[in-house]
Coordinates of C-alpha atoms and ligand atoms in Angstrom, one line a residue:
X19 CA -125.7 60.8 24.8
X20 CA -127.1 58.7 28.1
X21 CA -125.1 59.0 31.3
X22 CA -126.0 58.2 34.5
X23 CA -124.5 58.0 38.1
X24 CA -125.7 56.1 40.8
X25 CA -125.6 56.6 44.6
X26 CA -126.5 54.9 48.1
X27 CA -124.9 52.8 50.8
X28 CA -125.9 49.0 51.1
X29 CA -127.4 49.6 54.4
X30 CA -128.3 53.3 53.7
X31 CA -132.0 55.2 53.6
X32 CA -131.9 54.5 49.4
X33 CA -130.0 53.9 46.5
X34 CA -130.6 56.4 43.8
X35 CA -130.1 56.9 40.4
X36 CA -129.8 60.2 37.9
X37 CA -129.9 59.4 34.0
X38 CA -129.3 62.1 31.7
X39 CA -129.6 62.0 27.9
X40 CA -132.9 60.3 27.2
X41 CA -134.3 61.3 24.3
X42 CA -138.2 62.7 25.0
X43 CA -141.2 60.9 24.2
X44 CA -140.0 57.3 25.4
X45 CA -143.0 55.8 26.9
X46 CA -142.5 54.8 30.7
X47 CA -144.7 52.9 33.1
X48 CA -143.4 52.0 36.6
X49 CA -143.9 48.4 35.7
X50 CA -141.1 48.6 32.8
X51 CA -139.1 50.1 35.8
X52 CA -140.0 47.8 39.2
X53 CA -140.3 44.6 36.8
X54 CA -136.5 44.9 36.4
X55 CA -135.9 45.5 39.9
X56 CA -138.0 42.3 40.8
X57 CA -135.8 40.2 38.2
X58 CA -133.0 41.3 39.9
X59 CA -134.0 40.0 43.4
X60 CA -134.9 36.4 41.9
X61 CA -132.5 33.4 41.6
X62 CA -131.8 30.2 43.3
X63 CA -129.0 30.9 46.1
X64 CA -130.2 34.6 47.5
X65 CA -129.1 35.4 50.7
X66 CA -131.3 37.1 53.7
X67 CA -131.1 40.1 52.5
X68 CA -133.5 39.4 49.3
X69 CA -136.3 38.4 51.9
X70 CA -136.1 42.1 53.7
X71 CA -136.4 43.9 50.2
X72 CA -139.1 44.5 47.3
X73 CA -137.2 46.7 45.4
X74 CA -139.5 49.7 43.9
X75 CA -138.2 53.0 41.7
X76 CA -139.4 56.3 43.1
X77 CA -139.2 58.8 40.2
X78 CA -138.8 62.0 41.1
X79 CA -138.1 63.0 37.8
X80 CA -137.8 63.7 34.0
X81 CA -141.6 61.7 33.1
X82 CA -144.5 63.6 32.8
X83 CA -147.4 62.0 31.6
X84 CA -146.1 58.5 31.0
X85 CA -143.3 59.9 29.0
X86 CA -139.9 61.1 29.7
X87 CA -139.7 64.7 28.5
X88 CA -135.4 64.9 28.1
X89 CA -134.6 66.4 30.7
X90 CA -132.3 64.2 33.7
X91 CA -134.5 60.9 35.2
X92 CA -134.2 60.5 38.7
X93 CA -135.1 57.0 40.5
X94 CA -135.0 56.1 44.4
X95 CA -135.3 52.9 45.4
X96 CA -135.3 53.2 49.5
X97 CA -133.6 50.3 51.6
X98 CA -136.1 48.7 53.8
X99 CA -132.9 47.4 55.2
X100 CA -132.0 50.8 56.5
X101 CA -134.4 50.7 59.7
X102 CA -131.9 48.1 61.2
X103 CA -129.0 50.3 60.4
X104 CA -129.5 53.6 61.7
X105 CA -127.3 53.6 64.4
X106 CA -124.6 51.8 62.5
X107 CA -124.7 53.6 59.0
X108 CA -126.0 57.5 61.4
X109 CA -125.3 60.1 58.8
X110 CA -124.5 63.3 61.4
X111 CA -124.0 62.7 65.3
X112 CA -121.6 59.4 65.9
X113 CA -124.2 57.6 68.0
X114 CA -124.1 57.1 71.7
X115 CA -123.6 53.2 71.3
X116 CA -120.5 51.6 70.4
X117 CA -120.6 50.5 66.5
X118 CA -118.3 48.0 66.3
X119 CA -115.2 48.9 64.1
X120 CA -114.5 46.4 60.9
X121 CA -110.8 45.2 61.1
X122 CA -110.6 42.0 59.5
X123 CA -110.8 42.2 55.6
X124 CA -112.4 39.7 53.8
X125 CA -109.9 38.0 51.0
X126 CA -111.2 38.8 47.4
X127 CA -113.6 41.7 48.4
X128 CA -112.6 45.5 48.5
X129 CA -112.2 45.7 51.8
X130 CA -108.4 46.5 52.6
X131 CA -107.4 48.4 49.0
X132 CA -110.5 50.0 49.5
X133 CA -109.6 50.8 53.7
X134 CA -105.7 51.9 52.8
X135 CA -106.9 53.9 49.9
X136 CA -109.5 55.9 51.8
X137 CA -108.1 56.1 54.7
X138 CA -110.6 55.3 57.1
X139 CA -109.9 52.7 60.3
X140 CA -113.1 50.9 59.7
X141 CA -113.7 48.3 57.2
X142 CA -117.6 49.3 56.9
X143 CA -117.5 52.0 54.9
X144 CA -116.1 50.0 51.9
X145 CA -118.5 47.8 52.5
X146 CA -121.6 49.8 51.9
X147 CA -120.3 51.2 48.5
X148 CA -118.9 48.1 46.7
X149 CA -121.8 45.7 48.3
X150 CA -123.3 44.4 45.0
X151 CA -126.5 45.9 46.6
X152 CA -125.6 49.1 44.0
X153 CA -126.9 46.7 41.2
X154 CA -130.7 48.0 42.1
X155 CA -129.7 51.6 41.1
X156 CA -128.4 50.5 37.5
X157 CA -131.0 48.5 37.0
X158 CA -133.6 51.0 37.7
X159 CA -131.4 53.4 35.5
X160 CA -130.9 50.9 32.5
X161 CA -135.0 50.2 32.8
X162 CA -134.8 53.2 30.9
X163 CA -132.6 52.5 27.9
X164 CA -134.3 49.6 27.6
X165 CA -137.8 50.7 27.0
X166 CA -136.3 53.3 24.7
X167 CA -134.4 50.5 22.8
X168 CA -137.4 48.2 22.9
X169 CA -139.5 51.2 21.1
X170 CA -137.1 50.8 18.3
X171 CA -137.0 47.1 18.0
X172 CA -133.7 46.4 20.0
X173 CA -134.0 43.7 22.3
X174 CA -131.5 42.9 25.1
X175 CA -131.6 39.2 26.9
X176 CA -129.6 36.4 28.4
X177 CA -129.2 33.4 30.0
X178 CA -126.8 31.0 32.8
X179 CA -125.1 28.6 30.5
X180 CA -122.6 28.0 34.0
X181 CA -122.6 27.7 37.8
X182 CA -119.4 26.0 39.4
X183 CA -119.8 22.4 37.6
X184 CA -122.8 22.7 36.4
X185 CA -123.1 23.8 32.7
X186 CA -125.2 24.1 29.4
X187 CA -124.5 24.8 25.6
X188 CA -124.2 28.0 24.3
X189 CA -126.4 29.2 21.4
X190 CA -127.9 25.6 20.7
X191 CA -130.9 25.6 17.8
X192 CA -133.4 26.5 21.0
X193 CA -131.6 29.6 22.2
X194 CA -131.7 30.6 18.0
X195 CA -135.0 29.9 17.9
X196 CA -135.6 32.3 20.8
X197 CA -134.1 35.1 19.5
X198 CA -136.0 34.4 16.6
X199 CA -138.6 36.6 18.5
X200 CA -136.5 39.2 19.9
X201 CA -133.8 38.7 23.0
X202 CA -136.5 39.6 25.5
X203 CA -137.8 36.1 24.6
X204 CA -134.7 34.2 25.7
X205 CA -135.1 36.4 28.9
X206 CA -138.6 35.3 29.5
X207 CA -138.0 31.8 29.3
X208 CA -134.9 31.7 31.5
X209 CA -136.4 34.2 34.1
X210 CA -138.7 30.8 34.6
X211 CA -135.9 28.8 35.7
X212 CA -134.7 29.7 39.5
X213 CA -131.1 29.6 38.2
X214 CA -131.9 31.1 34.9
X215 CA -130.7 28.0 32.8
X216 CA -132.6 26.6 29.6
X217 CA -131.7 23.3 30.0
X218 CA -133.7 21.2 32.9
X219 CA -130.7 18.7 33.1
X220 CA -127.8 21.9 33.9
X221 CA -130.6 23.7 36.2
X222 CA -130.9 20.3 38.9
X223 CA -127.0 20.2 38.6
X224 CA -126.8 24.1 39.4
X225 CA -129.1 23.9 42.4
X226 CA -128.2 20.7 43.8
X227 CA -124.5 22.4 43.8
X228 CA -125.7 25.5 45.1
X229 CA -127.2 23.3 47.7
X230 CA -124.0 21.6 48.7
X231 CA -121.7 25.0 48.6
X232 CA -124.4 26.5 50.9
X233 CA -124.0 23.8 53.3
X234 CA -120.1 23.8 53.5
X235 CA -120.6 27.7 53.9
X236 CA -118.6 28.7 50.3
X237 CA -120.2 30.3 47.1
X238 CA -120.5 29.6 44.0
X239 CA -119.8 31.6 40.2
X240 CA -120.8 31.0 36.6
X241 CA -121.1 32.6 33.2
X242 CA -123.9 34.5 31.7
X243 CA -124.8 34.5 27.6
X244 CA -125.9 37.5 26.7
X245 CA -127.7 38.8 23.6
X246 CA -128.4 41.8 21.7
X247 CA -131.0 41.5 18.6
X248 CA -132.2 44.6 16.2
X249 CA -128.8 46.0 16.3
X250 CA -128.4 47.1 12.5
X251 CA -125.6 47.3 10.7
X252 CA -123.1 50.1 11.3
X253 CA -123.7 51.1 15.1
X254 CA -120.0 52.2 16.8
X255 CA -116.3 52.4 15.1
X256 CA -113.1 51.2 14.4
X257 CA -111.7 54.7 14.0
X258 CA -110.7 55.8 17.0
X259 CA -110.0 53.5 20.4
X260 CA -113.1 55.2 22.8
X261 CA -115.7 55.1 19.8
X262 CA -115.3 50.8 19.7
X263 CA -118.1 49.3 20.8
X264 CA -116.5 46.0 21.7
X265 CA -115.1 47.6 24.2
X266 CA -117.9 49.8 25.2
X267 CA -119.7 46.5 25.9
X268 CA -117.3 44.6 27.4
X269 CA -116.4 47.7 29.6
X270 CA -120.3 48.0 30.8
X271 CA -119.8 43.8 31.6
X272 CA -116.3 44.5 33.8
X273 CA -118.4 47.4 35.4
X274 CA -120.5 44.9 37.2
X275 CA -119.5 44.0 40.9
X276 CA -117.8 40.1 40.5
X277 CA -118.0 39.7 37.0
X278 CA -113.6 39.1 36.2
X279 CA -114.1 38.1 32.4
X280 CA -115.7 39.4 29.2
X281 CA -116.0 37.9 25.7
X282 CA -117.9 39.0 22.5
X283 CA -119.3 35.4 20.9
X284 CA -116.9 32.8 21.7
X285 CA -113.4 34.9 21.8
X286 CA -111.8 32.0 23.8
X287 CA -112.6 28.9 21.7
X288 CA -111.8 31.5 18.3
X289 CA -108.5 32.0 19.3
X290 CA -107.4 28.2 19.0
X291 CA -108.8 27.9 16.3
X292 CA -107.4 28.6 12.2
X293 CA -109.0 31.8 10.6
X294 CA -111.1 29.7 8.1
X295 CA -113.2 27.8 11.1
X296 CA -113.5 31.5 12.6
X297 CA -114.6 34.4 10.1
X298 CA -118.2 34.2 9.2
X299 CA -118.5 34.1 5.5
X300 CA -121.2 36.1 2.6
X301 CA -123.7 34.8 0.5
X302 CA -125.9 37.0 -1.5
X303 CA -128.9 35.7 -2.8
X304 CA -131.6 37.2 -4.8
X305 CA -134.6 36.3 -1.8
X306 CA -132.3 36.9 0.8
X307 CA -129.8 39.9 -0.2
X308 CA -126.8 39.5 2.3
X309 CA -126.7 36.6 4.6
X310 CA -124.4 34.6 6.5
X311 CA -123.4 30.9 7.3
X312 CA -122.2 31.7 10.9
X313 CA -122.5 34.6 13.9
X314 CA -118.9 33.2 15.6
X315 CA -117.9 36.7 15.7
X316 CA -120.7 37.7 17.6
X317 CA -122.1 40.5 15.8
X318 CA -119.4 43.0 15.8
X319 CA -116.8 43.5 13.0
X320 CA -114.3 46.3 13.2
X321 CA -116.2 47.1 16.2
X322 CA -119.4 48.0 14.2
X323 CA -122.3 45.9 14.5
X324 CA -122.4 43.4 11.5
X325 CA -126.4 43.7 11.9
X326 CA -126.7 39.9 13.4
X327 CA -127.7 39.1 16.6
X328 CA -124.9 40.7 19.4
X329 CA -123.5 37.7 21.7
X330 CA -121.7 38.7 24.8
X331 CA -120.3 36.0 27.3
X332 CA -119.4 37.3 30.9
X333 CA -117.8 35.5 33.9
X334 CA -119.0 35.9 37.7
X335 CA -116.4 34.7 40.3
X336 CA -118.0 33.0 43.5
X337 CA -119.0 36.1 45.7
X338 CA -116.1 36.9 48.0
X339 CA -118.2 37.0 51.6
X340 CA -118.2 33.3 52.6
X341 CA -119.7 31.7 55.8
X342 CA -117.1 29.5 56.1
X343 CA -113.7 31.5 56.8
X344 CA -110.7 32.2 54.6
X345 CA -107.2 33.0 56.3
X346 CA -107.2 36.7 56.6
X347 CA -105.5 39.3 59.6
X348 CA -106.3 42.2 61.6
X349 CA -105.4 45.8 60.3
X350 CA -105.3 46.2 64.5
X351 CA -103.0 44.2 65.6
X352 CA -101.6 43.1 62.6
X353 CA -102.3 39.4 63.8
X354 CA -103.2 36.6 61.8
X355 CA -107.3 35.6 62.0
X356 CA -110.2 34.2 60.2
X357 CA -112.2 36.6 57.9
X358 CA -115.6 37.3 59.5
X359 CA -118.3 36.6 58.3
X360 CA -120.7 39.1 56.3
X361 CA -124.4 38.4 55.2
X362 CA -124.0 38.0 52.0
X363 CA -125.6 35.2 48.8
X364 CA -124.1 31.6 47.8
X365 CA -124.6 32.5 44.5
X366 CA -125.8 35.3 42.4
X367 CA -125.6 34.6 39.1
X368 CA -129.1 34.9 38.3
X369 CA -129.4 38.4 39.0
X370 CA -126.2 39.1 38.0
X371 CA -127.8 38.4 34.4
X372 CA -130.4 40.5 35.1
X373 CA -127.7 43.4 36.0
X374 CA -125.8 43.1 32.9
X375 CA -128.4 43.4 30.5
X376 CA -129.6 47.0 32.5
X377 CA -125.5 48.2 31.8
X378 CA -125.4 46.9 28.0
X379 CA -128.9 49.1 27.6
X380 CA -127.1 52.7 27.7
X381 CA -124.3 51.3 25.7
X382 CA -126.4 50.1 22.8
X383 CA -128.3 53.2 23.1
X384 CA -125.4 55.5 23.0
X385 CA -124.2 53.9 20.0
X386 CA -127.7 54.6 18.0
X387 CA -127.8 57.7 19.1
X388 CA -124.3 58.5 17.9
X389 CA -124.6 57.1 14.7
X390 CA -128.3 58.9 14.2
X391 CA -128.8 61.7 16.7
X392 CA -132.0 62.8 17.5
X393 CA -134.1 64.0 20.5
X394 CA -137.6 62.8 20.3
X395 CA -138.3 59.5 20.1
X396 CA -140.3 59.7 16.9
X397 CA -137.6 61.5 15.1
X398 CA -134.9 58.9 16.1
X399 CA -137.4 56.3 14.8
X400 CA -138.0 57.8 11.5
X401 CA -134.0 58.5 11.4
X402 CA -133.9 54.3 12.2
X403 CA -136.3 53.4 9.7
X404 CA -134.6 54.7 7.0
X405 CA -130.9 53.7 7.9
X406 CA -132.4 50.1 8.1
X407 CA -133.7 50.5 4.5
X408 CA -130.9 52.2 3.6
X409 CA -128.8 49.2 4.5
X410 CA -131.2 46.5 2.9
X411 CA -131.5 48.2 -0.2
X412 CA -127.8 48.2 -0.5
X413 CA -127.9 44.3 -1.0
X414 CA -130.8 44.0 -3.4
X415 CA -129.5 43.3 -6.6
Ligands
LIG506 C1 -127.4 42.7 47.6 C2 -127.5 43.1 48.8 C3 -126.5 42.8 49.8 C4 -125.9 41.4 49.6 C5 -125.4 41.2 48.2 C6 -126.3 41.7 47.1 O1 -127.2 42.9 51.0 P1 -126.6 42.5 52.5 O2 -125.1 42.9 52.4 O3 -127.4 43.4 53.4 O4 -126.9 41.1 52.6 O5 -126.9 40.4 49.8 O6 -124.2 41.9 48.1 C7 -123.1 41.3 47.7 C8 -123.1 40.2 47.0 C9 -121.8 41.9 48.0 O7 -120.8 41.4 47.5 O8 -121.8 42.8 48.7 C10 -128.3 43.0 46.5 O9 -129.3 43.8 46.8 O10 -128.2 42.5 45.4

C-alpha cells in the first residue's frame, strides 16, 4: 500500500516528500512530476508568492533508470522563497536581529488553536506548517500515483464549476464528452482557462469577481468537480468502516488546506430528492451487457466502485489571510485589534483543483492494489486485465 508524508515550512529551505509503496517498474520522467507542480502554481487570483516560485521535484530517490524500483520515493522541491527568510525562519542560533513576534491571529486560519495547542508565544510557526504552500509536496508525491494509475488506464481530472457568484453546470453533455477520452482530458481543457472553468460565460464572471474582491482586499472560494474514469467495478468495501472508499476519498478531499465540504456525485441535491429520481437503474442488452441510464450516485455503490466514471464535488472556503482586516485581538495584551495582514492569494481555487486530484491518486491506487496486490507494474497489469474481463464476461449473455 502507498503512504507518504510530507515535510517543510512555507518559508523554509524546501518542502519534501517520501512515498512508500509504489509498485516497481512505473515509468517516471521529471516532466510527469514538475508538470504537476507547474499546474499547481497557475490560476487567475495568485498572490506574490507564485511570481518568486517555479516549483521543481528533486528526487533523491527510489527511480533508477526512468523507473521507480519499490523501494521509498523521495522528492524536494526547494523554496526560492527561503533566501528572504533566513533570519526569520534560522534553524539553530536565534539571530542577532529582532524577528518580530506574531501576536494577532488571523480569524479562520490556524493560528490561535494552532499557538495554544503548541505552546509557542509566536504566531509564526503555525504559520509555516498549515500555509497551503505544503500543497507542492503532495503534489510532487501524488505525481506518482498518478503515472502509475495512468499506466493502467485510470484517469484522474477536474474542473471549477464555482467561484463566489460566479458558477457553471455540472456534468453537462461537454464535460461527458470529455471524459469520453479519459479524465486527463477534462483536465486539459480546463487547465486552459485561468480559472479552470469550461464555460467562457462563468470564467468572465469568475475573474471579473476575483477582480473586484482583490480590490476591496477580501478573497474569494468555489467548488471543484472532480473525476475519476477506468475505475472497474469492485475497487474498496462495504464491509468494514476504514476499508470504504467513499470515505477514503472524501477523507483525501477534507485533507486539503481550505477545502470545508465533500460530496460523491451530487449528495446534496440527492438527498431532497425521492429514491426513484436518485438510484441509477440496469439495463442489459445483448451489444451492451450491463449499462446504466444515470451516474447520480457517482460511481460508488456500497462503497465499491460501480465501474462508471467516479464524480467527487469539493468545497474551498475564501482563503482566511485577507488584505482588508477582520476584528481579531492580541494574545499580548489581550486587547482588541485588527488582524494583520499576511501575503497570501484572493483566490486559489484553481490550484486547489490541481491539489486534489494529486490526494485522490494514492487513494484510488490503494484501493487497486488492495483488491489485486502486486509489486511490479506488469504483474498488477496482467492481474487488471483479467479482473476487467472477468467483470465483462459476467454480463455477456
Ligand atoms: C502558497 C504559498 C504561500 C501562500 C499560499 C499558498 O506563500 P506565501 O505565504 O509566502 O505567500 O501564497 O498559502 C495560503 C493560501 C495559506 O493559506 O497559507 C502556495 O505555494 O501554494
Amino acid at each position: 500500500m502507498i503512504r507518504y508524508l510530507t515535510a517543510g515550512e512555507s518559508h523554509g529551505p524546501a518542502l519534501a516528500a517520501i512515498v512508500e509503496g509504489l509498485p516497481a517498474g512505473i515509468p517516471v520522467t521529471q516532466h510527469d512530476i514538475d508538470s504537476q507542480l507547474l499546474r499547481r502554481q497557475q490560476g487567475y487570483g495568485r498572490g506574490g508568492r507564485m511570481k518568486i516560485e517555479s516549483d521543481k521535484a528533486e528526487v533523491l530517490s527510489g527511480i533508477r533508470f526512468g523507473k521507480t524500483i519499490g523501494s521509498p520515493v523521495t522528492l524536494l522541491v526547494r523554496n526560492r522563497d527561503w533566501q528572504n527568510w533566513t533570519v526569520t525562519m534560522a534553524q539553530f542560533e536565534k539571530p542577532e536581529q529582532d524577528v518580530a513576534k506574531i501576536t494577532v491571529p488571523r480569524p479562520g486560519h490556524a493560528d490561535l488553536a494552532g499557538r495554544i495547542k503548541y505552546g509557542f508565544d509566536d504566531i509564526r510557526p503555525v504559520i509555516e506548517r498549515s500555509s497551503a504552500r505544503e500543497t507542492a509536496a503532495r503534489v510532487a508525491a501524488g505525481s506518482l500515483s498518478r503515472v502509475f494509475l495512468r499506466a493502467l488506464g485510470i484517469e484522474i481530472g477536474s474542473y471549477v464549476s464555482a467561484i463566489g457568484p460566479a458558477s457553471e453546470a455540472a456534468c453537462t453533455p461537454a464535460v461527458e464528452e470529455l471524459l469520453a477520452n479519459g479524465a486527463e482530458s477534462l483536465s486539459i481543457e480546463a487547465d486552459l482557462s485561468p480559472v479552470r472553468m469550461l464555460d467562457k460565460r462563468a470564467e468572465t464572471g469568475a475573474m471579473a469577481a476575483i477582480d473586484e474582491v482583490s480590490n476591496q482586499g477580501d478573497t474569494l472560494g468555489g467548488i471543484i468537480e472532480l473525476f475519476i474514469t477506468g475505475v472497474p467495478m469492485g475497487f474498496g468495501s462495504y464491509v468494514q468502516h476504514d476499508r470504504r472508499l467513499d470515505a477514503a476519498l472524501i477523507g483525501a478531499l477534507l485533507s486539503i488546506q481550505a477545502i470545508k465540504g465533500a460530496e460523491i456525485g451530487h449528495a446534496f441535491d440527492n438527498a431532497r430528492k425521492p429514491g426513484s429520481q436518485v438510484h441509477d437503474e440496469f439495463t442489459l442488452s445483448a451489444r451492451d451487457g450491463l449499462a446504466r441510464r444515470s451516474n447520480r450516485a457517482g460511481g460508488l455503490e456500497g462503497s465499491m466502485s460501480s465501474g462508471l466514471t467516479i464524480h467527487l464535488r469539493a468545497a474551498m472556503k475564501p482563503i482566511s489571510s485577507l488584505v482588508s482586516p477582520l476584528q481579531s485581538f492580541d494574545l499580548e495584551t489581550l486587547q482588541p485589534t485588527l488582524s494583520r495582514f499576511e501575503r497570501s492569494d484572493t483566490c486559489a481555487v484553481p490550484a486547489a483543483g490541481v491539489v486534489a486530484e494529486a490526494a485522490l491518486a494514492p487513494v484510488i491506487a490503494n484501493a487497486l492494489l488492495e483488491k489485486l496486490g502486486g509489486d511490479h507494474l506488469d504483474e498488477i497489469k496482467n492481474r487488471l486485465e483479467a479482473w476487467r474481463r472477468h467483470v465483462a464476461e459476467t454480463f455477456q449473455a
